[in-house]
mmCIF file of N, CA and C in Angstrom:
data_model
loop_
_atom_site.group_PDB
_atom_site.id
_atom_site.type_symbol
_atom_site.label_atom_id
_atom_site.label_comp_id
_atom_site.label_asym_id
_atom_site.label_seq_id
_atom_site.Cartn_x
_atom_site.Cartn_y
_atom_site.Cartn_z
ATOM 1 N N ARG A 1 124.529 44.776 140.190
ATOM 2 C CA ARG A 1 125.205 45.735 139.341
ATOM 3 C C ARG A 1 124.409 45.964 138.071
ATOM 4 N N GLY A 2 124.359 47.191 137.669
ATOM 5 C CA GLY A 2 123.686 47.505 136.420
ATOM 6 C C GLY A 2 124.695 47.733 135.321
ATOM 7 N N THR A 3 124.188 47.851 134.128
ATOM 8 C CA THR A 3 125.070 48.156 133.013
ATOM 9 C C THR A 3 125.506 49.604 133.134
ATOM 10 N N ARG A 4 126.459 49.964 132.324
ATOM 11 C CA ARG A 4 126.968 51.335 132.381
ATOM 12 C C ARG A 4 125.838 52.331 132.133
ATOM 13 N N SER A 5 124.980 52.051 131.133
ATOM 14 C CA SER A 5 123.895 52.990 130.832
ATOM 15 C C SER A 5 122.895 53.067 131.979
ATOM 16 N N ASN A 6 122.656 51.947 132.667
ATOM 17 C CA ASN A 6 121.749 51.974 133.820
ATOM 18 C C ASN A 6 122.342 52.784 134.959
ATOM 19 N N ARG A 7 123.653 52.650 135.181
ATOM 20 C CA ARG A 7 124.295 53.432 136.240
ATOM 21 C C ARG A 7 124.260 54.916 135.904
ATOM 22 N N GLN A 8 124.475 55.238 134.627
ATOM 23 C CA GLN A 8 124.398 56.639 134.221
ATOM 24 C C GLN A 8 122.974 57.146 134.392
ATOM 25 N N ALA A 9 122.003 56.325 134.009
ATOM 26 C CA ALA A 9 120.599 56.731 134.114
ATOM 27 C C ALA A 9 120.220 56.999 135.561
ATOM 28 N N ALA A 10 120.784 56.218 136.466
ATOM 29 C CA ALA A 10 120.472 56.414 137.879
ATOM 30 C C ALA A 10 121.013 57.748 138.378
ATOM 31 N N ARG A 11 122.136 58.188 137.823
ATOM 32 C CA ARG A 11 122.726 59.444 138.259
ATOM 33 C C ARG A 11 122.137 60.657 137.541
ATOM 34 N N HIS A 12 121.689 60.464 136.313
ATOM 35 C CA HIS A 12 121.205 61.584 135.513
ATOM 36 C C HIS A 12 119.831 61.264 134.937
ATOM 37 N N PRO A 13 118.783 61.980 135.397
ATOM 38 C CA PRO A 13 117.432 61.703 134.911
ATOM 39 C C PRO A 13 117.304 61.791 133.391
ATOM 40 N N THR A 14 117.997 62.732 132.758
ATOM 41 C CA THR A 14 117.889 62.837 131.300
ATOM 42 C C THR A 14 118.526 61.627 130.642
ATOM 43 N N ALA A 15 119.580 61.094 131.246
ATOM 44 C CA ALA A 15 120.196 59.880 130.722
ATOM 45 C C ALA A 15 119.220 58.722 130.829
ATOM 46 N N PHE A 16 118.444 58.701 131.920
ATOM 47 C CA PHE A 16 117.436 57.654 132.086
ATOM 48 C C PHE A 16 116.400 57.744 130.974
ATOM 49 N N ALA A 17 115.945 58.934 130.657
ATOM 50 C CA ALA A 17 114.957 59.098 129.598
ATOM 51 C C ALA A 17 115.521 58.618 128.266
ATOM 52 N N ARG A 18 116.795 58.945 127.988
ATOM 53 C CA ARG A 18 117.413 58.489 126.738
ATOM 54 C C ARG A 18 117.538 56.970 126.733
ATOM 55 N N ALA A 19 117.954 56.398 127.862
ATOM 56 C CA ALA A 19 118.099 54.939 127.943
ATOM 57 C C ALA A 19 116.748 54.264 127.790
ATOM 58 N N SER A 20 115.711 54.859 128.401
ATOM 59 C CA SER A 20 114.371 54.304 128.305
ATOM 60 C C SER A 20 113.877 54.338 126.869
ATOM 61 N N ALA A 21 114.099 55.454 126.181
ATOM 62 C CA ALA A 21 113.679 55.564 124.783
ATOM 63 C C ALA A 21 114.437 54.550 123.937
ATOM 64 N N LYS A 22 115.723 54.352 124.224
ATOM 65 C CA LYS A 22 116.521 53.389 123.478
ATOM 66 C C LYS A 22 115.984 51.978 123.715
ATOM 67 N N MET A 23 115.643 51.657 124.982
ATOM 68 C CA MET A 23 115.101 50.338 125.284
ATOM 69 C C MET A 23 113.768 50.134 124.583
ATOM 70 N N SER A 24 112.935 51.179 124.546
ATOM 71 C CA SER A 24 111.648 51.084 123.877
ATOM 72 C C SER A 24 111.852 50.792 122.398
ATOM 73 N N TRP A 25 112.812 51.486 121.795
ATOM 74 C CA TRP A 25 113.088 51.264 120.384
ATOM 75 C C TRP A 25 113.583 49.843 120.168
ATOM 76 N N LEU A 26 114.466 49.365 121.067
ATOM 77 C CA LEU A 26 114.985 48.006 120.958
ATOM 78 C C LEU A 26 113.875 46.976 121.140
ATOM 79 N N ALA A 27 112.935 47.258 122.030
ATOM 80 C CA ALA A 27 111.836 46.334 122.274
ATOM 81 C C ALA A 27 110.955 46.186 121.040
ATOM 82 N N ASN A 28 110.843 47.217 120.241
ATOM 83 C CA ASN A 28 110.024 47.174 119.037
ATOM 84 C C ASN A 28 110.825 46.832 117.784
ATOM 85 N N GLU A 29 112.144 46.748 117.905
ATOM 86 C CA GLU A 29 112.992 46.480 116.745
ATOM 87 C C GLU A 29 112.648 45.140 116.101
ATOM 88 N N TRP A 30 112.272 44.161 116.877
ATOM 89 C CA TRP A 30 111.966 42.842 116.338
ATOM 90 C C TRP A 30 110.782 42.867 115.384
ATOM 91 N N LYS A 31 109.969 43.927 115.482
ATOM 92 C CA LYS A 31 108.788 44.036 114.627
ATOM 93 C C LYS A 31 109.120 44.534 113.222
ATOM 94 N N SER A 32 110.293 45.130 113.055
ATOM 95 C CA SER A 32 110.615 45.716 111.754
ATOM 96 C C SER A 32 110.667 44.629 110.688
ATOM 97 N N GLY A 33 110.100 44.935 109.545
ATOM 98 C CA GLY A 33 110.104 44.010 108.419
ATOM 99 C C GLY A 33 108.945 43.032 108.416
ATOM 100 N N LEU A 34 108.085 43.067 109.448
ATOM 101 C CA LEU A 34 106.937 42.162 109.471
ATOM 102 C C LEU A 34 105.832 42.708 108.570
ATOM 103 N N PRO A 35 105.031 41.821 108.000
ATOM 104 C CA PRO A 35 103.917 42.269 107.148
ATOM 105 C C PRO A 35 102.914 43.099 107.945
ATOM 106 N N ALA A 36 102.194 43.959 107.251
ATOM 107 C CA ALA A 36 101.237 44.872 107.888
ATOM 108 C C ALA A 36 100.161 44.120 108.662
ATOM 109 N N ASN A 37 99.663 43.022 108.107
ATOM 110 C CA ASN A 37 98.605 42.279 108.805
ATOM 111 C C ASN A 37 99.124 41.666 110.109
ATOM 112 N N VAL A 38 100.386 41.259 110.117
ATOM 113 C CA VAL A 38 100.992 40.702 111.335
ATOM 114 C C VAL A 38 101.189 41.820 112.363
ATOM 115 N N LEU A 39 101.642 42.973 111.897
ATOM 116 C CA LEU A 39 101.811 44.116 112.806
ATOM 117 C C LEU A 39 100.475 44.526 113.416
ATOM 118 N N ALA A 40 99.420 44.505 112.574
ATOM 119 C CA ALA A 40 98.087 44.856 113.083
ATOM 120 C C ALA A 40 97.654 43.860 114.158
ATOM 121 N N LYS A 41 97.903 42.580 113.941
ATOM 122 C CA LYS A 41 97.528 41.557 114.915
ATOM 123 C C LYS A 41 98.348 41.728 116.202
ATOM 124 N N ILE A 42 99.636 42.054 116.055
ATOM 125 C CA ILE A 42 100.485 42.288 117.229
ATOM 126 C C ILE A 42 99.943 43.474 118.024
ATOM 127 N N ASP A 43 99.595 44.558 117.327
ATOM 128 C CA ASP A 43 99.031 45.728 118.009
ATOM 129 C C ASP A 43 97.740 45.365 118.729
ATOM 130 N N GLU A 44 96.901 44.574 118.078
ATOM 131 C CA GLU A 44 95.632 44.149 118.688
ATOM 132 C C GLU A 44 95.900 43.326 119.952
ATOM 133 N N LEU A 45 96.827 42.393 119.857
ATOM 134 C CA LEU A 45 97.145 41.550 121.015
ATOM 135 C C LEU A 45 97.783 42.356 122.145
ATOM 136 N N GLU A 46 98.661 43.291 121.793
ATOM 137 C CA GLU A 46 99.272 44.140 122.821
ATOM 138 C C GLU A 46 98.214 45.008 123.495
ATOM 139 N N SER A 47 97.273 45.499 122.703
ATOM 140 C CA SER A 47 96.186 46.305 123.263
ATOM 141 C C SER A 47 95.327 45.472 124.211
ATOM 142 N N LYS A 48 94.993 44.263 123.796
ATOM 143 C CA LYS A 48 94.203 43.364 124.655
ATOM 144 C C LYS A 48 94.970 43.038 125.939
ATOM 145 N N MET A 49 96.282 42.805 125.780
ATOM 146 C CA MET A 49 97.105 42.486 126.944
ATOM 147 C C MET A 49 97.104 43.652 127.932
ATOM 148 N N GLU A 50 97.243 44.866 127.431
ATOM 149 C CA GLU A 50 97.234 46.044 128.305
ATOM 150 C C GLU A 50 95.877 46.196 128.991
ATOM 151 N N SER A 51 94.823 45.975 128.226
ATOM 152 C CA SER A 51 93.473 46.060 128.791
ATOM 153 C C SER A 51 93.287 45.014 129.886
ATOM 154 N N MET A 52 93.750 43.812 129.632
ATOM 155 C CA MET A 52 93.629 42.742 130.632
ATOM 156 C C MET A 52 94.496 43.033 131.853
ATOM 157 N N ARG A 53 95.656 43.637 131.633
ATOM 158 C CA ARG A 53 96.519 44.006 132.754
ATOM 159 C C ARG A 53 95.821 45.027 133.643
ATOM 160 N N ARG A 54 95.186 46.029 133.012
ATOM 161 C CA ARG A 54 94.451 47.038 133.796
ATOM 162 C C ARG A 54 93.279 46.400 134.536
ATOM 163 N N GLU A 55 92.569 45.505 133.856
ATOM 164 C CA GLU A 55 91.437 44.826 134.499
ATOM 165 C C GLU A 55 91.920 43.983 135.678
ATOM 166 N N ALA A 56 93.028 43.284 135.508
ATOM 167 C CA ALA A 56 93.585 42.477 136.601
ATOM 168 C C ALA A 56 93.983 43.367 137.769
ATOM 169 N N GLN A 57 94.549 44.530 137.452
ATOM 170 C CA GLN A 57 94.943 45.469 138.507
ATOM 171 C C GLN A 57 93.704 45.975 139.258
ATOM 172 N N GLN A 58 92.631 46.278 138.517
ATOM 173 C CA GLN A 58 91.391 46.736 139.153
ATOM 174 C C GLN A 58 90.809 45.636 140.038
ATOM 175 N N ARG A 59 90.821 44.412 139.523
ATOM 176 C CA ARG A 59 90.284 43.298 140.321
ATOM 177 C C ARG A 59 91.128 43.059 141.574
ATOM 178 N N SER A 60 92.414 43.225 141.429
ATOM 179 C CA SER A 60 93.296 43.085 142.583
ATOM 180 C C SER A 60 92.967 44.137 143.633
ATOM 181 N N MET A 61 92.712 45.361 143.184
ATOM 182 C CA MET A 61 92.336 46.425 144.122
ATOM 183 C C MET A 61 90.993 46.101 144.771
ATOM 184 N N GLN A 62 90.053 45.558 143.983
ATOM 185 C CA GLN A 62 88.759 45.181 144.543
ATOM 186 C C GLN A 62 88.932 44.103 145.604
ATOM 187 N N ILE A 63 89.778 43.127 145.313
ATOM 188 C CA ILE A 63 90.030 42.056 146.284
ATOM 189 C C ILE A 63 90.637 42.635 147.556
ATOM 190 N N ASP A 64 91.592 43.544 147.398
ATOM 191 C CA ASP A 64 92.203 44.185 148.568
ATOM 192 C C ASP A 64 91.161 44.932 149.386
ATOM 193 N N ASN A 65 90.269 45.676 148.699
ATOM 194 C CA ASN A 65 89.221 46.423 149.396
ATOM 195 C C ASN A 65 88.253 45.486 150.100
ATOM 196 N N LEU A 66 87.852 44.407 149.422
ATOM 197 C CA LEU A 66 86.939 43.447 150.045
ATOM 198 C C LEU A 66 87.602 42.752 151.233
ATOM 199 N N THR A 67 88.864 42.453 151.105
ATOM 200 C CA THR A 67 89.592 41.823 152.212
ATOM 201 C C THR A 67 89.633 42.759 153.413
ATOM 202 N N ALA A 68 89.906 44.035 153.159
ATOM 203 C CA ALA A 68 89.947 45.017 154.256
ATOM 204 C C ALA A 68 88.563 45.162 154.891
ATOM 205 N N THR A 69 87.518 45.204 154.061
ATOM 206 C CA THR A 69 86.149 45.318 154.578
ATOM 207 C C THR A 69 85.787 44.090 155.412
ATOM 208 N N HIS A 70 86.164 42.918 154.922
ATOM 209 C CA HIS A 70 85.885 41.679 155.655
ATOM 210 C C HIS A 70 86.607 41.683 157.003
ATOM 211 N N HIS A 71 87.863 42.095 156.992
ATOM 212 C CA HIS A 71 88.644 42.148 158.238
ATOM 213 C C HIS A 71 87.994 43.115 159.231
ATOM 214 N N LYS A 72 87.544 44.262 158.723
ATOM 215 C CA LYS A 72 86.913 45.260 159.597
ATOM 216 C C LYS A 72 85.615 44.695 160.184
ATOM 217 N N ALA A 73 84.825 44.016 159.334
ATOM 218 C CA ALA A 73 83.565 43.429 159.817
ATOM 219 C C ALA A 73 83.842 42.341 160.851
ATOM 220 N N LYS A 74 84.847 41.520 160.591
ATOM 221 C CA LYS A 74 85.194 40.448 161.523
ATOM 222 C C LYS A 74 85.662 41.035 162.851
ATOM 223 N N THR A 75 86.446 42.088 162.792
ATOM 224 C CA THR A 75 86.904 42.753 164.012
ATOM 225 C C THR A 75 85.709 43.307 164.781
ATOM 226 N N GLY A 76 84.763 43.909 164.061
ATOM 227 C CA GLY A 76 83.552 44.431 164.701
ATOM 228 C C GLY A 76 82.730 43.330 165.339
ATOM 229 N N GLU A 77 82.646 42.196 164.636
ATOM 230 C CA GLU A 77 81.905 41.052 165.170
ATOM 231 C C GLU A 77 82.584 40.521 166.433
ATOM 232 N N ASP A 78 83.893 40.423 166.405
ATOM 233 C CA ASP A 78 84.635 39.964 167.589
ATOM 234 C C ASP A 78 84.414 40.909 168.769
ATOM 235 N N GLU A 79 84.408 42.217 168.489
ATOM 236 C CA GLU A 79 84.169 43.212 169.545
ATOM 237 C C GLU A 79 82.754 43.064 170.100
ATOM 238 N N ALA A 80 81.785 42.829 169.222
ATOM 239 C CA ALA A 80 80.395 42.658 169.679
ATOM 240 C C ALA A 80 80.270 41.409 170.559
ATOM 241 N N ARG A 81 80.944 40.328 170.181
ATOM 242 C CA ARG A 81 80.923 39.105 170.992
ATOM 243 C C ARG A 81 81.527 39.362 172.372
ATOM 244 N N ARG A 82 82.641 40.095 172.385
ATOM 245 C CA ARG A 82 83.307 40.406 173.647
ATOM 246 C C ARG A 82 82.379 41.224 174.542
ATOM 247 N N GLN A 83 81.720 42.221 173.959
ATOM 248 C CA GLN A 83 80.795 43.050 174.731
ATOM 249 C C GLN A 83 79.623 42.223 175.254
ATOM 250 N N CYS A 84 79.143 41.301 174.423
ATOM 251 C CA CYS A 84 78.036 40.442 174.851
ATOM 252 C C CYS A 84 78.454 39.586 176.047
ATOM 253 N N LYS A 85 79.635 39.008 175.987
ATOM 254 C CA LYS A 85 80.127 38.198 177.114
ATOM 255 C C LYS A 85 80.303 39.049 178.361
ATOM 256 N N ASP A 86 80.826 40.269 178.182
ATOM 257 C CA ASP A 86 80.985 41.176 179.324
ATOM 258 C C ASP A 86 79.629 41.482 179.949
ATOM 259 N N MET A 87 78.635 41.721 179.127
ATOM 260 C CA MET A 87 77.291 42.038 179.636
ATOM 261 C C MET A 87 76.672 40.827 180.322
ATOM 262 N N GLN A 88 76.919 39.631 179.788
ATOM 263 C CA GLN A 88 76.402 38.424 180.429
ATOM 264 C C GLN A 88 77.030 38.242 181.817
ATOM 265 N N ARG A 89 78.338 38.504 181.914
ATOM 266 C CA ARG A 89 79.009 38.413 183.220
ATOM 267 C C ARG A 89 78.441 39.450 184.187
ATOM 268 N N GLU A 90 78.239 40.668 183.660
ATOM 269 C CA GLU A 90 77.686 41.726 184.508
ATOM 270 C C GLU A 90 76.270 41.379 184.960
ATOM 271 N N LEU A 91 75.483 40.835 184.051
ATOM 272 C CA LEU A 91 74.113 40.427 184.395
ATOM 273 C C LEU A 91 74.138 39.346 185.471
ATOM 274 N N GLN A 92 75.052 38.378 185.323
ATOM 275 C CA GLN A 92 75.162 37.320 186.324
ATOM 276 C C GLN A 92 75.563 37.897 187.680
ATOM 277 N N THR A 93 76.500 38.840 187.670
ATOM 278 C CA THR A 93 76.946 39.480 188.908
ATOM 279 C C THR A 93 75.793 40.233 189.558
ATOM 280 N N LEU A 94 75.031 40.980 188.755
ATOM 281 C CA LEU A 94 73.888 41.731 189.284
ATOM 282 C C LEU A 94 72.809 40.792 189.811
ATOM 283 N N SER A 95 72.566 39.695 189.085
ATOM 284 C CA SER A 95 71.567 38.725 189.552
ATOM 285 C C SER A 95 71.965 38.134 190.894
ATOM 286 N N THR A 96 73.245 37.831 191.031
ATOM 287 C CA THR A 96 73.747 37.289 192.292
ATOM 288 C C THR A 96 73.593 38.324 193.406
ATOM 289 N N SER A 97 73.895 39.579 193.098
ATOM 290 C CA SER A 97 73.752 40.652 194.093
ATOM 291 C C SER A 97 72.294 40.816 194.505
ATOM 292 N N VAL A 98 71.390 40.768 193.558
ATOM 293 C CA VAL A 98 69.952 40.904 193.861
ATOM 294 C C VAL A 98 69.511 39.758 194.775
ATOM 295 N N GLU A 99 69.943 38.543 194.458
ATOM 296 C CA GLU A 99 69.559 37.390 195.277
ATOM 297 C C GLU A 99 70.107 37.532 196.708
ATOM 298 N N GLN A 100 71.339 38.032 196.824
ATOM 299 C CA GLN A 100 71.920 38.236 198.151
ATOM 300 C C GLN A 100 71.147 39.296 198.928
ATOM 301 N N LEU A 101 70.767 40.384 198.245
ATOM 302 C CA LEU A 101 70.006 41.444 198.909
ATOM 303 C C LEU A 101 68.634 40.932 199.350
ATOM 304 N N LYS A 102 68.005 40.139 198.493
ATOM 305 C CA LYS A 102 66.690 39.550 198.870
ATOM 306 C C LYS A 102 66.845 38.664 200.100
ATOM 307 N N SER A 103 67.916 37.871 200.102
ATOM 308 C CA SER A 103 68.162 36.975 201.227
ATOM 309 C C SER A 103 68.407 37.772 202.507
ATOM 310 N N GLN A 104 69.183 38.849 202.403
ATOM 311 C CA GLN A 104 69.458 39.686 203.568
ATOM 312 C C GLN A 104 68.169 40.373 204.046
ATOM 313 N N ALA A 105 67.346 40.818 203.098
ATOM 314 C CA ALA A 105 66.098 41.477 203.450
ATOM 315 C C ALA A 105 65.160 40.496 204.154
ATOM 316 N N ALA A 106 65.130 39.270 203.675
ATOM 317 C CA ALA A 106 64.280 38.255 204.289
ATOM 318 C C ALA A 106 64.754 37.923 205.701
ATOM 319 N N LYS A 107 66.067 37.893 205.908
ATOM 320 C CA LYS A 107 66.614 37.608 207.231
ATOM 321 C C LYS A 107 66.354 38.758 208.187
ATOM 322 N N ALA A 108 66.360 39.975 207.664
ATOM 323 C CA ALA A 108 66.174 41.156 208.485
ATOM 324 C C ALA A 108 64.730 41.251 208.980
ATOM 325 N N GLN A 109 63.807 40.664 208.283
ATOM 326 C CA GLN A 109 62.403 40.776 208.704
ATOM 327 C C GLN A 109 62.046 39.834 209.761
#
């Protein structure tokens, strides 16, 4: 269950925008009355935090991409191994057939 304002926001997009703006104001209310140097440090830390959040998100995307690439390469490698085994079986079958034909040819002479 949400609060009354959250339920209203869910039904009315403009109510959501008002609720969001109110929450934003409330989130920054604790900063009121702080000295300028403290506010500057808070802004600096918030900026660094946002930058680090974006960097973490980018790294997460890179990890996802590398994981997908690795999976694709592994799948390709597995397929190549399967094809190699199939070809080895086929080669063995052909070798056996050649030996049988040679044997039959020798008997026929």
